CSV table of C-alpha atoms in Angstrom, one decimal:
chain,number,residue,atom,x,y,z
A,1,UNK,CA,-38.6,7.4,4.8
A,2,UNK,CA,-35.8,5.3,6.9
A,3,UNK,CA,-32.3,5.3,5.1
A,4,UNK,CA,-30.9,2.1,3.9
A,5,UNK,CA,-27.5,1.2,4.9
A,6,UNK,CA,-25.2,1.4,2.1
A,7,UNK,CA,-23.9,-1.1,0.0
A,8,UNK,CA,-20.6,-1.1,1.6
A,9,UNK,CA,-21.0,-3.2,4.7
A,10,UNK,CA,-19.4,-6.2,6.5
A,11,UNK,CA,-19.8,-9.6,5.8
A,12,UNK,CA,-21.3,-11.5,8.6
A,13,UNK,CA,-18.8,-13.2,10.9
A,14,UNK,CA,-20.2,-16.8,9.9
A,15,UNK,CA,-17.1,-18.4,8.4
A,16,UNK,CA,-17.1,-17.9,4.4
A,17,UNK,CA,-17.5,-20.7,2.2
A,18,UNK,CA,-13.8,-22.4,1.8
A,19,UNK,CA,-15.5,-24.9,-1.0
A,20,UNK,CA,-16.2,-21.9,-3.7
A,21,UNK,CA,-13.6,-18.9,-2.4
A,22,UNK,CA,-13.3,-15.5,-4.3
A,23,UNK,CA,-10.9,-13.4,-5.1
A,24,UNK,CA,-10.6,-11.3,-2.3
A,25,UNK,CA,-10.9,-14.4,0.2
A,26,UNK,CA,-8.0,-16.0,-1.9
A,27,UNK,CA,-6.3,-12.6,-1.1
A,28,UNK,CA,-6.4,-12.6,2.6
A,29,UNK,CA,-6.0,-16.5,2.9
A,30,UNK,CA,-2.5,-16.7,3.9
A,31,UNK,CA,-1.4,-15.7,7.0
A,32,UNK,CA,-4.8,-13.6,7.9
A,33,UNK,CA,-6.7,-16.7,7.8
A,34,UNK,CA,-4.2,-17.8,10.7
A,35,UNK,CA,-4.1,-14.3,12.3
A,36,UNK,CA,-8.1,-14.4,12.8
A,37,UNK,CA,-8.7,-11.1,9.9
A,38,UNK,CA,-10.9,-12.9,8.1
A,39,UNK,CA,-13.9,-9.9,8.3
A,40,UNK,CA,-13.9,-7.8,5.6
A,41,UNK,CA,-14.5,-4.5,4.2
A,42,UNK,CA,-14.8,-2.8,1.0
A,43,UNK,CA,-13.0,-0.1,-0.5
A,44,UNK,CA,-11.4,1.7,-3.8
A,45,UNK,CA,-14.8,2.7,-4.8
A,46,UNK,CA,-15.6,5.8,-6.1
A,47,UNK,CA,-16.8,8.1,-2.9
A,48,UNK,CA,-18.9,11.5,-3.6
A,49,UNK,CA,-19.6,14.3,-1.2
A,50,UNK,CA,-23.1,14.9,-1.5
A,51,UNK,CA,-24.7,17.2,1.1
A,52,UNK,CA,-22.3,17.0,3.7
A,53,UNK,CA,-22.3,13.2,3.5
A,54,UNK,CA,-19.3,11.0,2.3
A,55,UNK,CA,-21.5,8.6,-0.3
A,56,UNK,CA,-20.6,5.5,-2.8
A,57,UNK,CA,-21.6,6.8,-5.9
A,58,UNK,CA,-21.9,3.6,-8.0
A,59,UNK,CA,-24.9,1.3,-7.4
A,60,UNK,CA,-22.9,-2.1,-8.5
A,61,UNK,CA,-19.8,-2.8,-6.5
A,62,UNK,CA,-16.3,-1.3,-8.3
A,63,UNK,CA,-14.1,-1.9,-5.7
A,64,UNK,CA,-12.9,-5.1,-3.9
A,65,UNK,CA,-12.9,-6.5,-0.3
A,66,UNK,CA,-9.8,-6.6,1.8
A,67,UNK,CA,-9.3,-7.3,5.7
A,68,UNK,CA,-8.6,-4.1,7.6
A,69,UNK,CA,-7.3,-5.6,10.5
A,70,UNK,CA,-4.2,-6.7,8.5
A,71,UNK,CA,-3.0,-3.3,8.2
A,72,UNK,CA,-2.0,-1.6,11.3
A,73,UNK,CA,-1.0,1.7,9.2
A,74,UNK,CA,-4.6,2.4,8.6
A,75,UNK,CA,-4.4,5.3,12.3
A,76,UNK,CA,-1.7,7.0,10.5
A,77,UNK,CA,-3.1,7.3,7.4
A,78,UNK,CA,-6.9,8.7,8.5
A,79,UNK,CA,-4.9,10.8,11.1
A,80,UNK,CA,-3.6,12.3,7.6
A,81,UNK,CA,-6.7,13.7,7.2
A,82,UNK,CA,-6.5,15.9,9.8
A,83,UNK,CA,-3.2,16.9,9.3
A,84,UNK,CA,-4.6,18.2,5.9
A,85,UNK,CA,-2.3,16.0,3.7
A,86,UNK,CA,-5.4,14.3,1.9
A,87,UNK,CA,-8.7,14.7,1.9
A,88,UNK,CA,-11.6,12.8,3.4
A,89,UNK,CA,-12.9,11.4,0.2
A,90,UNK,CA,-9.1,10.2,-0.5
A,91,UNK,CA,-9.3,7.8,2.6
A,92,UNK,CA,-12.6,7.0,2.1
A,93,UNK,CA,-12.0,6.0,-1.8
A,94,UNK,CA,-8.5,4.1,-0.9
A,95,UNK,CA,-9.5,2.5,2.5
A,96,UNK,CA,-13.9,2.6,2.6
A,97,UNK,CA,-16.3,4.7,4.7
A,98,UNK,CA,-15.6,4.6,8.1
A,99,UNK,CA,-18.8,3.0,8.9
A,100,UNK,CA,-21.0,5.7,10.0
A,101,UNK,CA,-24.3,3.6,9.4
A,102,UNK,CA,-23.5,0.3,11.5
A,103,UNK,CA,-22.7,2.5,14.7
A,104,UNK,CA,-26.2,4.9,14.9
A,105,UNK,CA,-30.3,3.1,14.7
A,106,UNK,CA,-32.0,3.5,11.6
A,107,UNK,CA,-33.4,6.5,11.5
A,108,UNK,CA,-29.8,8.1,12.0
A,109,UNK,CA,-28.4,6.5,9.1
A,110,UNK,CA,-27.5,9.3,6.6
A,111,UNK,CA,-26.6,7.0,3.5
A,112,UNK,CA,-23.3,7.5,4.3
A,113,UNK,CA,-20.8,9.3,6.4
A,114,UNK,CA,-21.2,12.9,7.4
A,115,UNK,CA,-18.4,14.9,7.0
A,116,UNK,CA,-18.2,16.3,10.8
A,117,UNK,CA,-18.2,13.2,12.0
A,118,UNK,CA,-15.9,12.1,9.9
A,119,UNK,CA,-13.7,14.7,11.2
A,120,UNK,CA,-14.4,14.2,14.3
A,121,UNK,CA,-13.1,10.8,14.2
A,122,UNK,CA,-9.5,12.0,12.7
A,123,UNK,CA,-9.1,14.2,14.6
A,124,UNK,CA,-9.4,11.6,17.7
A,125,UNK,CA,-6.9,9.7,15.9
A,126,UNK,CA,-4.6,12.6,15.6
A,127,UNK,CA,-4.6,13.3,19.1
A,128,UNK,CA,-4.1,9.6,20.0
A,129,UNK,CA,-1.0,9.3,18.1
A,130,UNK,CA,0.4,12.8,19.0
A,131,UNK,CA,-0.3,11.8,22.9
A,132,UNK,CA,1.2,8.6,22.3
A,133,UNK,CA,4.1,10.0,20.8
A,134,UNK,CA,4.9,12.9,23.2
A,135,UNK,CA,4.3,10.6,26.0
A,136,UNK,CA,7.2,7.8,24.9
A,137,UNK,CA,9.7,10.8,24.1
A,138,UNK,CA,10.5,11.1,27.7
A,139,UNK,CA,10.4,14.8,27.2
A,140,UNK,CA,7.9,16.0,30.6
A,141,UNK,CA,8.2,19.3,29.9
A,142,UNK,CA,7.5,19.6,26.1
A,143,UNK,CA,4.5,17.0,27.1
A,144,UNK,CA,3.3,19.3,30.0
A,145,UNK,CA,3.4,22.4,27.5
A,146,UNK,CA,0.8,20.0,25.3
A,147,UNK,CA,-1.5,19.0,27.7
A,148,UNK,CA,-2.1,22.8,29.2
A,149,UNK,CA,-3.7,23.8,25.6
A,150,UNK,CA,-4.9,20.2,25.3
A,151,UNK,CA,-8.3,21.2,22.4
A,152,UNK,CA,-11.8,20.3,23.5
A,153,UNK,CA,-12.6,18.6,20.6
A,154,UNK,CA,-14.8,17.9,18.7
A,155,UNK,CA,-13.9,14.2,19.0
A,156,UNK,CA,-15.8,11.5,18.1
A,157,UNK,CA,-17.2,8.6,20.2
A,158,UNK,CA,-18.6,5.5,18.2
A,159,UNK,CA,-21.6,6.8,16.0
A,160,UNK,CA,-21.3,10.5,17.7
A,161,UNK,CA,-19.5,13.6,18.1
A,162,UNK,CA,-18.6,15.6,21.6
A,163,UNK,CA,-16.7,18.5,23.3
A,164,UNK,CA,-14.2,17.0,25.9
A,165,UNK,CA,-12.3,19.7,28.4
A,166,UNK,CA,-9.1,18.2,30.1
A,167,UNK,CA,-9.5,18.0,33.9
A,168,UNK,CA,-6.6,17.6,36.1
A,169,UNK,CA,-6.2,14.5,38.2
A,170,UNK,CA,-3.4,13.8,41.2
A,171,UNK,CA,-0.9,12.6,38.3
A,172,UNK,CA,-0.9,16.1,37.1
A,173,UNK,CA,1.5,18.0,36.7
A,174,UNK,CA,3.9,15.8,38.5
A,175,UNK,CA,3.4,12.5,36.1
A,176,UNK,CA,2.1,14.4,32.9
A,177,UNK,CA,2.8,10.7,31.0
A,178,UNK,CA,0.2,9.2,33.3
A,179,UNK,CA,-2.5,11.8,32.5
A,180,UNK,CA,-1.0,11.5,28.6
A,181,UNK,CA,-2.1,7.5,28.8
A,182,UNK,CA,-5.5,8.3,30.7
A,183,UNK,CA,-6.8,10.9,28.3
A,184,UNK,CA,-5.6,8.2,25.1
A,185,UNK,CA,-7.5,5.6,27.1
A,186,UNK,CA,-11.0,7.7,27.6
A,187,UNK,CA,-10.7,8.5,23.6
A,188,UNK,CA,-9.9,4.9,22.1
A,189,UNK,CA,-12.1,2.6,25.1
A,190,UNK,CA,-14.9,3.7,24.2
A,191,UNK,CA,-14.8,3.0,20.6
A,192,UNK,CA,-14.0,-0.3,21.2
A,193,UNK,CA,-17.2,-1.9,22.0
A,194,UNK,CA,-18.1,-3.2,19.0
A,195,UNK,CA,-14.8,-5.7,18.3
A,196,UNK,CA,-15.4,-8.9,19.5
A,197,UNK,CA,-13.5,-12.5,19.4
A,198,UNK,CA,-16.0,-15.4,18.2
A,199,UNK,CA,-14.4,-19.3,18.5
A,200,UNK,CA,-15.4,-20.8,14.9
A,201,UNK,CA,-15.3,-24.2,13.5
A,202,UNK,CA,-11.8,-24.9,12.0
A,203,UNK,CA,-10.9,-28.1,10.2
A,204,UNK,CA,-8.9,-30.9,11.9
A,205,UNK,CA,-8.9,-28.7,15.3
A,206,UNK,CA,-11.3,-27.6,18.0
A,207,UNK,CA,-11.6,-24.1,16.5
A,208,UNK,CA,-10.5,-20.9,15.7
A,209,UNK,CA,-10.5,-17.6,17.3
A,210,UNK,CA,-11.7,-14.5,15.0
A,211,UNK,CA,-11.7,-10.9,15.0
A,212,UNK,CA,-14.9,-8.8,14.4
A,213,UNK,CA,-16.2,-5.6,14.3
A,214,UNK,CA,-19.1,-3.6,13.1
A,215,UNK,CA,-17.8,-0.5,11.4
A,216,UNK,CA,-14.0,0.2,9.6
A,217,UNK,CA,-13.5,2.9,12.4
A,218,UNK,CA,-13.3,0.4,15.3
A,219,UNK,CA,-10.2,-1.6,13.9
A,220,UNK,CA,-8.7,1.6,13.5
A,221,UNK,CA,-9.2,2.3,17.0
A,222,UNK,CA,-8.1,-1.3,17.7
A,223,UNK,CA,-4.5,-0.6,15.7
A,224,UNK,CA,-4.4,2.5,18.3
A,225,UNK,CA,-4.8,0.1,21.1
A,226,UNK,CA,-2.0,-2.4,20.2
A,227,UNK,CA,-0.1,0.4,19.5
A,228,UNK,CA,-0.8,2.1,23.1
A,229,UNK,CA,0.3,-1.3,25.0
A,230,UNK,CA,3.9,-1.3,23.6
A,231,UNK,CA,3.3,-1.9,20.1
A,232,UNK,CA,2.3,-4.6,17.5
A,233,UNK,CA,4.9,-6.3,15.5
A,234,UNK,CA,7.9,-4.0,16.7
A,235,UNK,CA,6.0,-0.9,15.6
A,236,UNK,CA,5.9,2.4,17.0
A,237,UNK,CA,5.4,6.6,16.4
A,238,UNK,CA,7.7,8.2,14.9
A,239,UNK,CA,8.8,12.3,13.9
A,240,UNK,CA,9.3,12.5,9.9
A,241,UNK,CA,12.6,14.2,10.0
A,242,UNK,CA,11.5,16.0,6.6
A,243,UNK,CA,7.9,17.3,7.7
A,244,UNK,CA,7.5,16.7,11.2
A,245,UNK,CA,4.4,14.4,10.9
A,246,UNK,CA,3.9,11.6,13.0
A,247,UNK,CA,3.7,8.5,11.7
A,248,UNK,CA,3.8,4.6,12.3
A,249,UNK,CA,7.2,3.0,11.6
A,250,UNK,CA,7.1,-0.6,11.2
A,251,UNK,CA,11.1,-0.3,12.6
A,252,UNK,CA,13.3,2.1,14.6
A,253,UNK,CA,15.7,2.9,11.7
A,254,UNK,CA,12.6,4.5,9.5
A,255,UNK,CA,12.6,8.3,9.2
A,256,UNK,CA,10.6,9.3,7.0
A,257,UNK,CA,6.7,8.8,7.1
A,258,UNK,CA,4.8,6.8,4.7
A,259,UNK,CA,3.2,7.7,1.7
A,260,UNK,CA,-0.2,9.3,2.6
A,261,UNK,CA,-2.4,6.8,0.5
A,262,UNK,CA,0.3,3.7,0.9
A,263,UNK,CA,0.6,4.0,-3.1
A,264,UNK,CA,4.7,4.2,-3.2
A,265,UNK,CA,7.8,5.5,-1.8
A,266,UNK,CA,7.5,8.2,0.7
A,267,UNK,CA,7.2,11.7,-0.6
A,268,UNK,CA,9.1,13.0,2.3
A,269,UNK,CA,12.2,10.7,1.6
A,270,UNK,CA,12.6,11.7,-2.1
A,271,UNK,CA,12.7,15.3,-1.5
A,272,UNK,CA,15.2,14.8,1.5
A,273,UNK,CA,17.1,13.1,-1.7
A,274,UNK,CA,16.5,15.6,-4.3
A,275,UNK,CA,17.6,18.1,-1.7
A,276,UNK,CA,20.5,16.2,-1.2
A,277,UNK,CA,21.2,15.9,-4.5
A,278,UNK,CA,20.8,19.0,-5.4
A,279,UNK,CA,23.3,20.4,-2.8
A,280,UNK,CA,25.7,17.8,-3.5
A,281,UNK,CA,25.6,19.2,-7.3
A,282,UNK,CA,25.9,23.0,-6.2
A,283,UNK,CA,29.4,21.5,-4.2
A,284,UNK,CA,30.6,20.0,-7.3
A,285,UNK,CA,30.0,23.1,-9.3
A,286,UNK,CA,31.8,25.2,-6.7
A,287,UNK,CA,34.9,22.9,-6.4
A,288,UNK,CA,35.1,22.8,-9.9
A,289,UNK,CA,35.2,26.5,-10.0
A,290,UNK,CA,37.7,27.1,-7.5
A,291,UNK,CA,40.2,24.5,-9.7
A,292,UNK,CA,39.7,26.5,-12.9
């Protein structure tokens, strides 16, 4: 018996009706109408782990729709995932299934995402962001020492998973930020096949231009790409001074990274504060003791 994709997919790229517009179209209206996110996803839905598969548990729809292409933070957060600060199930309740289903034919489909896969893709992401990182620090030789015990995976390419060896080109070791940029460009190209531009019918103009994609894991990559040609929006990877996590900062003055769901103030930054407090108490205490 073939598996049924789940409930969680993406709404076609036919332009929604403006006439009767619900809730979550009213949420993205203004200024991802304008921007071209107008595709959706779904997500804050209760996700299970059910045979090594990442499943929707409910039948009728508890979550709500947003547009992932609106939030360029989503790479940092699934790249969390590997890091170990949240688990898969986290992301996938918060942010939606990656999209497993829409990548592989029918008689792939698992009802869901498997959890190696899953994986697979994070840790992709990781190694993207770290490469990206190391490579627009400057520092050659701390880069060199990364890409001689470069992993071999597993990463994850669209709808599977693979071993990848590093193999040395001309650039290397000479230009190891060259070879850096190649090896981020054979891990995010490839899962970039499914986002598309379509020219849609726009009122009082010609048209307009939208982004689409098949599965939540290709904007992801897409983020990584804008991010990989100088940034988006002023944004760029950054070193959290508390914990040593890379992370996307939206400017050059933030330190500290993000809060691993996006559901408040940064973890990272309040204990750097309560530490500071702290030590700023223990001084007071001692200079009051040394004037009794």
């Amino acid at each position: 018996m073939r598996l049924q994709p789940p409930r969680l997919a993406i709404l076609p790229m036919e332009e929604p009706a403006r006439k009767k517009p619900d809730s979550a179209l009213r949420k993205i209206d203004q200024p991802n109408w304008a921007a071209g996110f107008c595709t959706l996803w779904h997500r804050r839905e209760k996700v299970i782990q059910e045979g090594g598969v990442l499943k929707i548990q409910h039948k009728v729809s508890t979550g709500e729709f947003y547009a992932p292409a609106a939030n360029p933070d989503l790479p940092c957060y699934l790249a969390e995932v590997h890091a170990g600060r949240i688990t898969p199930q986290q992301f996938a309740s918060e942010f939606g299934l990656l999209g497993h289903f829409a990548l592989v034919p029918p008689e792939r489909r698992m009802g869901g995402d498997p959890i190696r896969w899953f994986m697979a893709h994070a840790r992709t992401v990781y190694t993207c962001i770290q490469l990206l990182a190391e490579a627009q620090s400057g520092d050659a030789q701390h880069l060199r020492s990364i890409l001689n015990s470069f992993p071999a995976g597993p990463y994850a390419e669209q709808g599977r998973i693979y071993q990848k060896t590093f193999i040395a080109t001309c650039d290397w070791p000479k230009r190891p930020r060259a070879v850096a940029f190649l090896i981020v460009r054979n891990l995010i190209n490839p899962n970039l096949e499914g986002i598309r531009f379509k020219l849609h019918e726009a009122k009082n103009r010609g048209g307009h231009i939208w982004l689409g994609f098949r599965a939540l894991i290709e904007v992801i990559y897409w983020h990584l790409a804008n991010l990989a040609a100088n940034g988006r929006d002023g944004r760029s990877i950054h070193r959290c001074v508390e914990c040593g996590q890379f992370f996307i900062a939206k400017d050059e003055r933030q330190q500290y990274c993000p809060h691993p769901l996006a559901k408040g103030r940064s973890r990272c930054a309040s204990r750097h504060n309560v530490r500071l407090h702290r030590k700023k108490e223990r001084r007071g205490r001692e200079a009051s003791g040394c004037a009794k």
